[in-house]
Amino acid sequence: MQALRLARPRALPRPFLARSIAAASPAHATAAAPVAPHLPPEPIIPLSNVEAQWERLSPDEQLAVHQQLEELQKKDWKTLSIDEKKAAYYVAFGPHGPRAPTHKPGDTVKLLLGTLAGIAVAGGVFAWFRSRAPPPPRSLTKEWEEASNELAREQKMNPISGISSEGYKGKGFVTHK
Amino acid sequence: MRAQLVSTLLRARPAATRVAPAIARAASSHAHQETFESFTERYVNFFGQAQDLFEVQRGLNNCFAHDLVPAPSVIEAAVRAARRVNDYATAVRVFEGIKEKVENKQQYREYLDELKPVREELGINIKEELYQE
């Protein structure tokens, strides 16, 4: 159907156009809406399937559907079929043009997967960098820090308020738990 | 010299004789609130007189823009206006608008029941009836 549409040149004469559309959806071609008898013959665009076709119709064909529906809605609304009512509603207020939804149905999953993939890649890069990093310096061990404390007390470093003062409760240079 | 004196005297008249009388104006004159009844009446009249689709849809936009749900009589007038301008889709859309404005499904149901005679008279299906899952 897509290929049919792509192969169809834009400037085809009207009757052929109409026939090609009817042929494109043979199941609905027979359900074409009855047009009021006093009207000139319009291109047959089945109203039963207007929702599916609307985006693909050319502006001319959309205009034809508009006019067809305009005439239909002048009749008593009780005589309209449900398909004609749906077509009238869809063309006026359906989700196309400015009322098209911002996201298509599958978009949420796509966004979620994309975000998770991004986070996973970032985590992978981080882990790879960490795995190739040199080990931490030897002065960052607990033993080294305790030895630093001993040296500081030996040398009476900061005797008034710091590590060598009386009753000192702090940890001094030890940063490890 | 004389003319100058006269003009000075004229300018020196007490101000009260020159100013316009004070216009009576309440402190909160902007807070004029339209009652729900007059709102309803205004829109029933509006939809009764609307002549084309643009006018009907403009009225609907205004009417549904307030912080209230239009009374059933307004809805009926709007739907009949849609019938007059031969636009079925707008009639369906009016009911969709009510669904947006009401607080809960129960109220929507009550609106639908209240307006059932009009819907049946004009042959309007609501959107849920058109697009049954």
PDB file of C-alpha atoms in Angstrom:
ATOM      1  CA  MET A   1       0.000   0.000   0.000  1.00  0.00           C
ATOM      2  CA  GLN A   2       2.870   2.303   0.838  1.00  0.00           C
ATOM      3  CA  ALA A   3       4.545   1.410  -2.434  1.00  0.00           C
ATOM      4  CA  LEU A   4       1.318   2.062  -4.289  1.00  0.00           C
ATOM      5  CA  ARG A   5       1.114   5.496  -2.805  1.00  0.00           C
ATOM      6  CA  LEU A   6       4.737   6.326  -3.475  1.00  0.00           C
ATOM      7  CA  ALA A   7       4.443   5.164  -7.069  1.00  0.00           C
ATOM      8  CA  ARG A   8       1.419   7.351  -7.621  1.00  0.00           C
ATOM      9  CA  PRO A   9       2.336  10.595  -9.372  1.00  0.00           C
ATOM     10  CA  ARG A  10       0.771  13.722  -7.901  1.00  0.00           C
ATOM     11  CA  ALA A  11      -0.843  15.082 -11.047  1.00  0.00           C
ATOM     12  CA  LEU A  12      -3.055  12.173 -12.013  1.00  0.00           C
ATOM     13  CA  PRO A  13      -6.508  13.013 -13.279  1.00  0.00           C
ATOM     14  CA  ARG A  14      -9.209  12.919 -10.604  1.00  0.00           C
ATOM     15  CA  PRO A  15     -11.102   9.739 -11.602  1.00  0.00           C
ATOM     16  CA  PHE A  16      -7.961   7.652 -11.696  1.00  0.00           C
ATOM     17  CA  LEU A  17      -6.931   9.018  -8.337  1.00  0.00           C
ATOM     18  CA  ALA A  18     -10.203   8.067  -6.791  1.00  0.00           C
ATOM     19  CA  ARG A  19     -10.061   4.607  -8.271  1.00  0.00           C
ATOM     20  CA  SER A  20      -6.541   4.006  -7.043  1.00  0.00           C
ATOM     21  CA  ILE A  21      -7.600   4.870  -3.510  1.00  0.00           C
ATOM     22  CA  ALA A  22     -10.629   2.670  -3.739  1.00  0.00           C
ATOM     23  CA  ALA A  23      -8.428  -0.128  -5.021  1.00  0.00           C
ATOM     24  CA  ALA A  24      -5.987   0.432  -2.201  1.00  0.00           C
ATOM     25  CA  SER A  25      -8.620  -0.582   0.325  1.00  0.00           C
ATOM     26  CA  PRO A  26     -11.036  -2.880  -1.436  1.00  0.00           C
ATOM     27  CA  ALA A  27     -12.640  -3.985   1.824  1.00  0.00           C
ATOM     28  CA  HIS A  28     -14.047  -0.538   2.402  1.00  0.00           C
ATOM     29  CA  ALA A  29     -14.722   0.529  -1.130  1.00  0.00           C
ATOM     30  CA  THR A  30     -18.216  -0.916  -1.040  1.00  0.00           C
ATOM     31  CA  ALA A  31     -19.045   0.946   2.164  1.00  0.00           C
ATOM     32  CA  ALA A  32     -18.761   4.320   0.485  1.00  0.00           C
ATOM     33  CA  ALA A  33     -21.185   6.806   1.932  1.00  0.00           C
ATOM     34  CA  PRO A  34     -24.245   7.581  -0.122  1.00  0.00           C
ATOM     35  CA  VAL A  35     -23.979  11.111  -1.395  1.00  0.00           C
ATOM     36  CA  ALA A  36     -27.058  13.267  -1.691  1.00  0.00           C
ATOM     37  CA  PRO A  37     -28.532  12.769  -5.159  1.00  0.00           C
ATOM     38  CA  HIS A  38     -28.445  16.404  -6.278  1.00  0.00           C
ATOM     39  CA  LEU A  39     -24.681  16.583  -5.859  1.00  0.00           C
ATOM     40  CA  PRO A  40     -22.246  16.220  -8.721  1.00  0.00           C
ATOM     41  CA  PRO A  41     -20.398  12.899  -8.606  1.00  0.00           C
ATOM     42  CA  GLU A  42     -17.609  13.239  -6.074  1.00  0.00           C
ATOM     43  CA  PRO A  43     -14.436  11.185  -5.921  1.00  0.00           C
ATOM     44  CA  ILE A  44     -15.251   8.078  -3.963  1.00  0.00           C
ATOM     45  CA  ILE A  45     -13.299   8.233  -0.755  1.00  0.00           C
ATOM     46  CA  PRO A  46     -14.823   5.740   1.646  1.00  0.00           C
ATOM     47  CA  LEU A  47     -15.893   7.557   4.777  1.00  0.00           C
ATOM     48  CA  SER A  48     -15.766   4.360   6.776  1.00  0.00           C
ATOM     49  CA  ASN A  49     -11.999   4.401   6.689  1.00  0.00           C
ATOM     50  CA  VAL A  50     -11.261   8.095   6.794  1.00  0.00           C
ATOM     51  CA  GLU A  51      -9.387   7.812  10.105  1.00  0.00           C
ATOM     52  CA  ALA A  52      -6.815   5.484   8.597  1.00  0.00           C
ATOM     53  CA  GLN A  53      -6.478   7.316   5.308  1.00  0.00           C
ATOM     54  CA  TRP A  54      -6.698  10.956   6.355  1.00  0.00           C
ATOM     55  CA  GLU A  55      -2.976  11.643   6.767  1.00  0.00           C
ATOM     56  CA  ARG A  56      -2.252  10.165   3.367  1.00  0.00           C
ATOM     57  CA  LEU A  57      -4.931  11.997   1.412  1.00  0.00           C
ATOM     58  CA  SER A  58      -3.813  14.891  -0.734  1.00  0.00           C
ATOM     59  CA  PRO A  59      -5.188  18.344   0.118  1.00  0.00           C
ATOM     60  CA  ASP A  60      -7.586  18.061  -2.812  1.00  0.00           C
ATOM     61  CA  GLU A  61      -8.939  14.781  -1.577  1.00  0.00           C
ATOM     62  CA  GLN A  62      -9.227  16.134   1.963  1.00  0.00           C
ATOM     63  CA  LEU A  63     -11.205  19.051   0.597  1.00  0.00           C
ATOM     64  CA  ALA A  64     -13.476  16.627  -1.230  1.00  0.00           C
ATOM     65  CA  VAL A  65     -14.081  14.693   1.979  1.00  0.00           C
ATOM     66  CA  HIS A  66     -14.759  17.952   3.792  1.00  0.00           C
ATOM     67  CA  GLN A  67     -17.346  18.969   1.250  1.00  0.00           C
ATOM     68  CA  GLN A  68     -18.902  15.532   1.231  1.00  0.00           C
ATOM     69  CA  LEU A  69     -19.223  15.629   5.025  1.00  0.00           C
ATOM     70  CA  GLU A  70     -20.566  19.153   4.973  1.00  0.00           C
ATOM     71  CA  GLU A  71     -23.393  18.009   2.750  1.00  0.00           C
ATOM     72  CA  LEU A  72     -23.960  14.929   4.884  1.00  0.00           C
ATOM     73  CA  GLN A  73     -24.285  16.932   8.068  1.00  0.00           C
ATOM     74  CA  LYS A  74     -27.052  19.032   6.591  1.00  0.00           C
ATOM     75  CA  LYS A  75     -29.259  15.974   6.639  1.00  0.00           C
ATOM     76  CA  ASP A  76     -31.136  14.793   9.706  1.00  0.00           C
ATOM     77  CA  TRP A  77     -28.440  13.507  12.015  1.00  0.00           C
ATOM     78  CA  LYS A  78     -30.529  10.522  12.972  1.00  0.00           C
ATOM     79  CA  THR A  79     -30.205   9.211   9.419  1.00  0.00           C
ATOM     80  CA  LEU A  80     -26.419   9.289   9.432  1.00  0.00           C
ATOM     81  CA  SER A  81     -24.595   6.003   9.845  1.00  0.00           C
ATOM     82  CA  ILE A  82     -22.118   5.564  12.663  1.00  0.00           C
ATOM     83  CA  ASP A  83     -19.271   5.608  10.121  1.00  0.00           C
ATOM     84  CA  GLU A  84     -20.397   8.927   8.741  1.00  0.00           C
ATOM     85  CA  LYS A  85     -20.654  10.351  12.235  1.00  0.00           C
ATOM     86  CA  LYS A  86     -17.193   9.091  13.103  1.00  0.00           C
ATOM     87  CA  ALA A  87     -15.788  10.530   9.896  1.00  0.00           C
ATOM     88  CA  ALA A  88     -17.377  13.912  10.603  1.00  0.00           C
ATOM     89  CA  TYR A  89     -16.013  13.923  14.128  1.00  0.00           C
ATOM     90  CA  TYR A  90     -12.572  12.720  13.079  1.00  0.00           C
ATOM     91  CA  VAL A  91     -12.149  15.264  10.316  1.00  0.00           C
ATOM     92  CA  ALA A  92     -13.169  18.113  12.608  1.00  0.00           C
ATOM     93  CA  PHE A  93     -11.604  17.119  15.923  1.00  0.00           C
ATOM     94  CA  GLY A  94      -9.548  13.979  15.344  1.00  0.00           C
ATOM     95  CA  PRO A  95      -5.932  13.610  16.392  1.00  0.00           C
ATOM     96  CA  HIS A  96      -4.332  15.013  13.257  1.00  0.00           C
ATOM     97  CA  GLY A  97      -2.647  18.278  12.380  1.00  0.00           C
ATOM     98  CA  PRO A  98      -2.539  20.576  15.412  1.00  0.00           C
ATOM     99  CA  ARG A  99      -4.322  17.977  17.563  1.00  0.00           C
ATOM    100  CA  ALA A 100      -1.853  15.193  16.797  1.00  0.00           C
ATOM    101  CA  PRO A 101      -0.544  13.704  20.042  1.00  0.00           C
ATOM    102  CA  THR A 102       3.015  14.695  20.879  1.00  0.00           C
ATOM    103  CA  HIS A 103       4.029  11.118  21.613  1.00  0.00           C
ATOM    104  CA  LYS A 104       3.096   8.004  19.706  1.00  0.00           C
ATOM    105  CA  PRO A 105       1.997   4.942  21.716  1.00  0.00           C
ATOM    106  CA  GLY A 106       5.405   3.195  21.803  1.00  0.00           C
ATOM    107  CA  ASP A 107       7.391   6.311  22.604  1.00  0.00           C
ATOM    108  CA  THR A 108       7.390   5.895  26.390  1.00  0.00           C
ATOM    109  CA  VAL A 109       9.126   2.521  26.168  1.00  0.00           C
ATOM    110  CA  LYS A 110      11.623   3.919  23.665  1.00  0.00           C
ATOM    111  CA  LEU A 111      12.435   6.862  25.923  1.00  0.00           C
ATOM    112  CA  LEU A 112      12.803   4.601  28.937  1.00  0.00           C
ATOM    113  CA  LEU A 113      15.094   2.160  27.117  1.00  0.00           C
ATOM    114  CA  GLY A 114      17.160   4.987  25.638  1.00  0.00           C
ATOM    115  CA  THR A 115      17.647   6.600  29.039  1.00  0.00           C
ATOM    116  CA  LEU A 116      18.608   3.309  30.661  1.00  0.00           C
ATOM    117  CA  ALA A 117      21.044   2.595  27.818  1.00  0.00           C
ATOM    118  CA  GLY A 118      22.639   6.015  28.325  1.00  0.00           C
ATOM    119  CA  ILE A 119      23.048   5.411  32.042  1.00  0.00           C
ATOM    120  CA  ALA A 120      24.502   1.948  31.381  1.00  0.00           C
ATOM    121  CA  VAL A 121      27.051   3.335  28.904  1.00  0.00           C
ATOM    122  CA  ALA A 122      28.086   6.046  31.375  1.00  0.00           C
ATOM    123  CA  GLY A 123      28.460   3.453  34.134  1.00  0.00           C
ATOM    124  CA  GLY A 124      30.537   1.246  31.818  1.00  0.00           C
ATOM    125  CA  VAL A 125      32.885   4.091  30.920  1.00  0.00           C
ATOM    126  CA  PHE A 126      33.269   4.964  34.610  1.00  0.00           C
ATOM    127  CA  ALA A 127      34.058   1.358  35.586  1.00  0.00           C
ATOM    128  CA  TRP A 128      36.546   1.021  32.739  1.00  0.00           C
ATOM    129  CA  PHE A 129      38.379   4.164  33.781  1.00  0.00           C
ATOM    130  CA  ARG A 130      38.483   3.052  37.405  1.00  0.00           C
ATOM    131  CA  SER A 131      39.806  -0.360  36.442  1.00  0.00           C
ATOM    132  CA  ARG A 132      42.711   1.234  34.580  1.00  0.00           C
ATOM    133  CA  ALA A 133      43.508   3.793  37.279  1.00  0.00           C
ATOM    134  CA  PRO A 134      46.786   3.489  39.317  1.00  0.00           C
ATOM    135  CA  PRO A 135      46.371   2.360  42.946  1.00  0.00           C
ATOM    136  CA  PRO A 136      45.856   5.073  45.582  1.00  0.00           C
ATOM    137  CA  PRO A 137      49.047   6.596  47.066  1.00  0.00           C
ATOM    138  CA  ARG A 138      50.740   4.669  49.908  1.00  0.00           C
ATOM    139  CA  SER A 139      50.094   7.512  52.364  1.00  0.00           C
ATOM    140  CA  LEU A 140      46.365   6.873  52.173  1.00  0.00           C
ATOM    141  CA  THR A 141      46.477   3.693  54.263  1.00  0.00           C
ATOM    142  CA  LYS A 142      45.344   3.506  57.886  1.00  0.00           C
ATOM    143  CA  GLU A 143      48.783   2.401  59.065  1.00  0.00           C
ATOM    144  CA  TRP A 144      50.450   5.412  57.470  1.00  0.00           C
ATOM    145  CA  GLU A 145      47.956   7.771  59.035  1.00  0.00           C
ATOM    146  CA  GLU A 146      48.447   6.254  62.514  1.00  0.00           C
ATOM    147  CA  ALA A 147      52.169   6.533  62.085  1.00  0.00           C
ATOM    148  CA  SER A 148      51.657  10.186  61.160  1.00  0.00           C
ATOM    149  CA  ASN A 149      49.747  10.654  64.418  1.00  0.00           C
ATOM    150  CA  GLU A 150      52.566   9.116  66.443  1.00  0.00           C
ATOM    151  CA  LEU A 151      55.122  11.323  64.759  1.00  0.00           C
ATOM    152  CA  ALA A 152      52.926  14.380  65.403  1.00  0.00           C
ATOM    153  CA  ARG A 153      52.668  13.576  69.141  1.00  0.00           C
ATOM    154  CA  GLU A 154      56.379  12.853  69.313  1.00  0.00           C
ATOM    155  CA  GLN A 155      57.097  16.260  67.850  1.00  0.00           C
ATOM    156  CA  LYS A 156      54.408  17.943  70.065  1.00  0.00           C
ATOM    157  CA  MET A 157      52.587  19.330  67.074  1.00  0.00           C
ATOM    158  CA  ASN A 158      49.790  21.838  67.822  1.00  0.00           C
ATOM    159  CA  PRO A 159      50.043  21.515  71.634  1.00  0.00           C
ATOM    160  CA  ILE A 160      47.300  23.988  72.653  1.00  0.00           C
ATOM    161  CA  SER A 161      44.188  22.787  70.855  1.00  0.00           C
ATOM    162  CA  GLY A 162      45.395  20.066  68.502  1.00  0.00           C
ATOM    163  CA  ILE A 163      46.729  16.564  68.473  1.00  0.00           C
ATOM    164  CA  SER A 164      49.376  17.003  71.229  1.00  0.00           C
ATOM    165  CA  SER A 165      47.098  18.895  73.632  1.00  0.00           C
ATOM    166  CA  GLU A 166      45.876  17.387  76.908  1.00  0.00           C
ATOM    167  CA  GLY A 167      42.726  15.293  76.673  1.00  0.00           C
ATOM    168  CA  TYR A 168      42.676  15.338  72.869  1.00  0.00           C
ATOM    169  CA  LYS A 169      39.689  13.316  71.594  1.00  0.00           C
ATOM    170  CA  GLY A 170      40.004  13.788  67.833  1.00  0.00           C
ATOM    171  CA  LYS A 171      41.331  11.367  65.257  1.00  0.00           C
ATOM    172  CA  GLY A 172      44.317  13.364  64.200  1.00  0.00           C
ATOM    173  CA  PHE A 173      45.430  12.372  60.712  1.00  0.00           C
ATOM    174  CA  VAL A 174      43.358   9.200  60.563  1.00  0.00           C
ATOM    175  CA  THR A 175      40.643   9.526  57.944  1.00  0.00           C
ATOM    176  CA  HIS A 176      39.778   5.820  57.621  1.00  0.00           C
ATOM    177  CA  LYS A 177      36.869   4.463  59.583  1.00  0.00           C
TER     178      LYS A 177
ATOM    179  CA  MET B   1      -1.982  95.270  34.590  1.00  0.00           C
ATOM    180  CA  ARG B   2      -5.687  95.130  35.127  1.00  0.00           C
ATOM    181  CA  ALA B   3      -6.114  92.128  32.920  1.00  0.00           C
ATOM    182  CA  GLN B   4      -3.376  90.352  34.821  1.00  0.00           C
ATOM    183  CA  LEU B   5      -5.089  91.064  38.106  1.00  0.00           C
ATOM    184  CA  VAL B   6      -8.363  89.719  36.803  1.00  0.00           C
ATOM    185  CA  SER B   7      -6.779  86.515  35.556  1.00  0.00           C
ATOM    186  CA  THR B   8      -4.960  86.068  38.858  1.00  0.00           C
ATOM    187  CA  LEU B   9      -8.219  86.462  40.711  1.00  0.00           C
ATOM    188  CA  LEU B  10      -9.909  84.020  38.394  1.00  0.00           C
ATOM    189  CA  ARG B  11      -7.179  81.474  38.936  1.00  0.00           C
ATOM    190  CA  ALA B  12      -7.452  81.950  42.664  1.00  0.00           C
ATOM    191  CA  ARG B  13     -11.081  80.887  42.818  1.00  0.00           C
ATOM    192  CA  PRO B  14     -11.795  78.121  45.277  1.00  0.00           C
ATOM    193  CA  ALA B  15     -11.174  74.819  43.580  1.00  0.00           C
ATOM    194  CA  ALA B  16     -14.440  73.230  44.604  1.00  0.00           C
ATOM    195  CA  THR B  17     -16.442  75.323  42.196  1.00  0.00           C
ATOM    196  CA  ARG B  18     -14.395  74.107  39.240  1.00  0.00           C
ATOM    197  CA  VAL B  19     -13.998  70.362  39.677  1.00  0.00           C
ATOM    198  CA  ALA B  20     -16.519  67.995  38.248  1.00  0.00           C
ATOM    199  CA  PRO B  21     -18.828  66.343  40.787  1.00  0.00           C
ATOM    200  CA  ALA B  22     -17.264  63.270  42.340  1.00  0.00           C
ATOM    201  CA  ILE B  23     -18.374  60.090  40.604  1.00  0.00           C
ATOM    202  CA  ALA B  24     -19.830  57.634  43.028  1.00  0.00           C
ATOM    203  CA  ARG B  25     -17.602  54.588  42.877  1.00  0.00           C
ATOM    204  CA  ALA B  26     -17.369  51.642  45.210  1.00  0.00           C
ATOM    205  CA  ALA B  27     -13.974  50.692  46.509  1.00  0.00           C
ATOM    206  CA  SER B  28     -14.198  47.278  44.859  1.00  0.00           C
ATOM    207  CA  SER B  29     -15.912  48.268  41.657  1.00  0.00           C
ATOM    208  CA  HIS B  30     -13.944  45.741  39.598  1.00  0.00           C
ATOM    209  CA  ALA B  31     -15.334  42.865  41.604  1.00  0.00           C
ATOM    210  CA  HIS B  32     -18.633  42.768  39.786  1.00  0.00           C
ATOM    211  CA  GLN B  33     -19.547  39.095  39.722  1.00  0.00           C
ATOM    212  CA  GLU B  34     -21.939  37.740  37.177  1.00  0.00           C
ATOM    213  CA  THR B  35     -24.347  35.320  38.774  1.00  0.00           C
ATOM    214  CA  PHE B  36     -24.657  31.796  37.439  1.00  0.00           C
ATOM    215  CA  GLU B  37     -28.220  32.546  36.347  1.00  0.00           C
ATOM    216  CA  SER B  38     -27.287  35.603  34.329  1.00  0.00           C
ATOM    217  CA  PHE B  39     -24.345  33.695  32.856  1.00  0.00           C
ATOM    218  CA  THR B  40     -26.706  30.948  31.805  1.00  0.00           C
ATOM    219  CA  GLU B  41     -29.186  33.396  30.370  1.00  0.00           C
ATOM    220  CA  ARG B  42     -26.454  35.252  28.484  1.00  0.00           C
ATOM    221  CA  TYR B  43     -25.159  32.095  26.815  1.00  0.00           C
ATOM    222  CA  VAL B  44     -28.591  30.680  26.079  1.00  0.00           C
ATOM    223  CA  ASN B  45     -29.309  33.935  24.276  1.00  0.00           C
ATOM    224  CA  PHE B  46     -25.942  33.879  22.569  1.00  0.00           C
ATOM    225  CA  PHE B  47     -26.362  30.367  21.211  1.00  0.00           C
ATOM    226  CA  GLY B  48     -29.930  31.152  20.272  1.00  0.00           C
ATOM    227  CA  GLN B  49     -28.701  33.912  18.021  1.00  0.00           C
ATOM    228  CA  ALA B  50     -25.436  32.446  16.726  1.00  0.00           C
ATOM    229  CA  GLN B  51     -25.569  32.376  12.974  1.00  0.00           C
ATOM    230  CA  ASP B  52     -22.496  30.474  11.802  1.00  0.00           C
ATOM    231  CA  LEU B  53     -20.113  27.788  12.924  1.00  0.00           C
ATOM    232  CA  PHE B  54     -17.384  30.228  13.860  1.00  0.00           C
ATOM    233  CA  GLU B  55     -19.753  32.087  16.133  1.00  0.00           C
ATOM    234  CA  VAL B  56     -20.942  28.884  17.806  1.00  0.00           C
ATOM    235  CA  GLN B  57     -17.428  27.626  18.399  1.00  0.00           C
ATOM    236  CA  ARG B  58     -16.300  31.018  19.684  1.00  0.00           C
ATOM    237  CA  GLY B  59     -19.198  31.014  22.123  1.00  0.00           C
ATOM    238  CA  LEU B  60     -18.340  27.500  23.242  1.00  0.00           C
ATOM    239  CA  ASN B  61     -14.726  28.443  23.836  1.00  0.00           C
ATOM    240  CA  ASN B  62     -15.780  31.420  25.960  1.00  0.00           C
ATOM    241  CA  CYS B  63     -18.509  29.533  27.776  1.00  0.00           C
ATOM    242  CA  PHE B  64     -16.261  26.607  28.726  1.00  0.00           C
ATOM    243  CA  ALA B  65     -13.392  28.880  29.722  1.00  0.00           C
ATOM    244  CA  HIS B  66     -15.043  29.863  33.012  1.00  0.00           C
ATOM    245  CA  ASP B  67     -14.575  28.132  36.328  1.00  0.00           C
ATOM    246  CA  LEU B  68     -17.972  26.497  36.187  1.00  0.00           C
ATOM    247  CA  VAL B  69     -19.826  23.823  34.297  1.00  0.00           C
ATOM    248  CA  PRO B  70     -22.410  25.413  31.995  1.00  0.00           C
ATOM    249  CA  ALA B  71     -25.994  24.632  32.909  1.00  0.00           C
ATOM    250  CA  PRO B  72     -27.864  21.991  30.893  1.00  0.00           C
ATOM    251  CA  SER B  73     -29.963  24.728  29.289  1.00  0.00           C
ATOM    252  CA  VAL B  74     -26.772  26.298  27.911  1.00  0.00           C
ATOM    253  CA  ILE B  75     -25.635  22.933  26.603  1.00  0.00           C
ATOM    254  CA  GLU B  76     -28.983  22.373  24.964  1.00  0.00           C
ATOM    255  CA  ALA B  77     -28.836  25.795  23.334  1.00  0.00           C
ATOM    256  CA  ALA B  78     -25.303  25.106  22.134  1.00  0.00           C
ATOM    257  CA  VAL B  79     -26.233  21.743  20.688  1.00  0.00           C
ATOM    258  CA  ARG B  80     -29.221  23.237  18.920  1.00  0.00           C
ATOM    259  CA  ALA B  81     -26.976  25.971  17.567  1.00  0.00           C
ATOM    260  CA  ALA B  82     -24.641  23.280  16.233  1.00  0.00           C
ATOM    261  CA  ARG B  83     -27.653  21.661  14.581  1.00  0.00           C
ATOM    262  CA  ARG B  84     -28.637  24.991  13.055  1.00  0.00           C
ATOM    263  CA  VAL B  85     -25.209  25.495  11.522  1.00  0.00           C
ATOM    264  CA  ASN B  86     -25.146  21.830  10.449  1.00  0.00           C
ATOM    265  CA  ASP B  87     -22.054  20.758  12.316  1.00  0.00           C
ATOM    266  CA  TYR B  88     -22.391  17.357  13.896  1.00  0.00           C
ATOM    267  CA  ALA B  89     -18.792  17.242  15.114  1.00  0.00           C
ATOM    268  CA  THR B  90     -19.249  20.362  17.240  1.00  0.00           C
ATOM    269  CA  ALA B  91     -22.308  18.837  18.886  1.00  0.00           C
ATOM    270  CA  VAL B  92     -20.244  15.783  19.848  1.00  0.00           C
ATOM    271  CA  ARG B  93     -17.448  18.033  21.023  1.00  0.00           C
ATOM    272  CA  VAL B  94     -19.793  19.898  23.389  1.00  0.00           C
ATOM    273  CA  PHE B  95     -20.362  16.713  25.353  1.00  0.00           C
ATOM    274  CA  GLU B  96     -16.639  16.049  25.369  1.00  0.00           C
ATOM    275  CA  GLY B  97     -16.245  19.531  26.848  1.00  0.00           C
ATOM    276  CA  ILE B  98     -18.689  18.719  29.640  1.00  0.00           C
ATOM    277  CA  LYS B  99     -16.707  15.609  30.429  1.00  0.00           C
ATOM    278  CA  GLU B 100     -13.614  17.777  30.821  1.00  0.00           C
ATOM    279  CA  LYS B 101     -15.339  20.326  33.036  1.00  0.00           C
ATOM    280  CA  VAL B 102     -17.278  18.163  35.487  1.00  0.00           C
ATOM    281  CA  GLU B 103     -15.640  16.959  38.662  1.00  0.00           C
ATOM    282  CA  ASN B 104     -16.436  13.265  38.469  1.00  0.00           C
ATOM    283  CA  LYS B 105     -18.052  10.606  36.335  1.00  0.00           C
ATOM    284  CA  GLN B 106     -21.262  10.762  38.330  1.00  0.00           C
ATOM    285  CA  GLN B 107     -21.814  14.403  37.348  1.00  0.00           C
ATOM    286  CA  TYR B 108     -21.064  13.602  33.717  1.00  0.00           C
ATOM    287  CA  ARG B 109     -23.569  10.775  33.871  1.00  0.00           C
ATOM    288  CA  GLU B 110     -26.173  13.182  35.299  1.00  0.00           C
ATOM    289  CA  TYR B 111     -25.540  15.661  32.497  1.00  0.00           C
ATOM    290  CA  LEU B 112     -25.933  12.912  29.917  1.00  0.00           C
ATOM    291  CA  ASP B 113     -29.173  11.740  31.494  1.00  0.00           C
ATOM    292  CA  GLU B 114     -30.513  15.271  31.728  1.00  0.00           C
ATOM    293  CA  LEU B 115     -29.735  15.894  28.060  1.00  0.00           C
ATOM    294  CA  LYS B 116     -30.795  12.491  26.777  1.00  0.00           C
ATOM    295  CA  PRO B 117     -34.031  13.790  25.186  1.00  0.00           C
ATOM    296  CA  VAL B 118     -32.094  16.387  23.187  1.00  0.00           C
ATOM    297  CA  ARG B 119     -29.479  13.874  22.148  1.00  0.00           C
ATOM    298  CA  GLU B 120     -32.128  11.475  20.963  1.00  0.00           C
ATOM    299  CA  GLU B 121     -34.118  14.191  19.249  1.00  0.00           C
ATOM    300  CA  LEU B 122     -31.109  15.363  17.244  1.00  0.00           C
ATOM    301  CA  GLY B 123     -29.413  11.992  16.870  1.00  0.00           C
ATOM    302  CA  ILE B 124     -26.187  12.908  18.632  1.00  0.00           C
ATOM    303  CA  ASN B 125     -23.894  10.152  19.777  1.00  0.00           C
ATOM    304  CA  ILE B 126     -21.318  11.044  22.373  1.00  0.00           C
ATOM    305  CA  LYS B 127     -17.688  10.241  21.645  1.00  0.00           C
ATOM    306  CA  GLU B 128     -17.764   7.133  23.821  1.00  0.00           C
ATOM    307  CA  GLU B 129     -20.565   5.766  21.677  1.00  0.00           C
ATOM    308  CA  LEU B 130     -18.727   6.580  18.458  1.00  0.00           C
ATOM    309  CA  TYR B 131     -15.450   5.032  19.531  1.00  0.00           C
ATOM    310  CA  GLN B 132     -16.406   2.006  21.531  1.00  0.00           C
ATOM    311  CA  GLU B 133     -13.438  -0.090  22.479  1.00  0.00           C
TER     312      GLU B 133
END
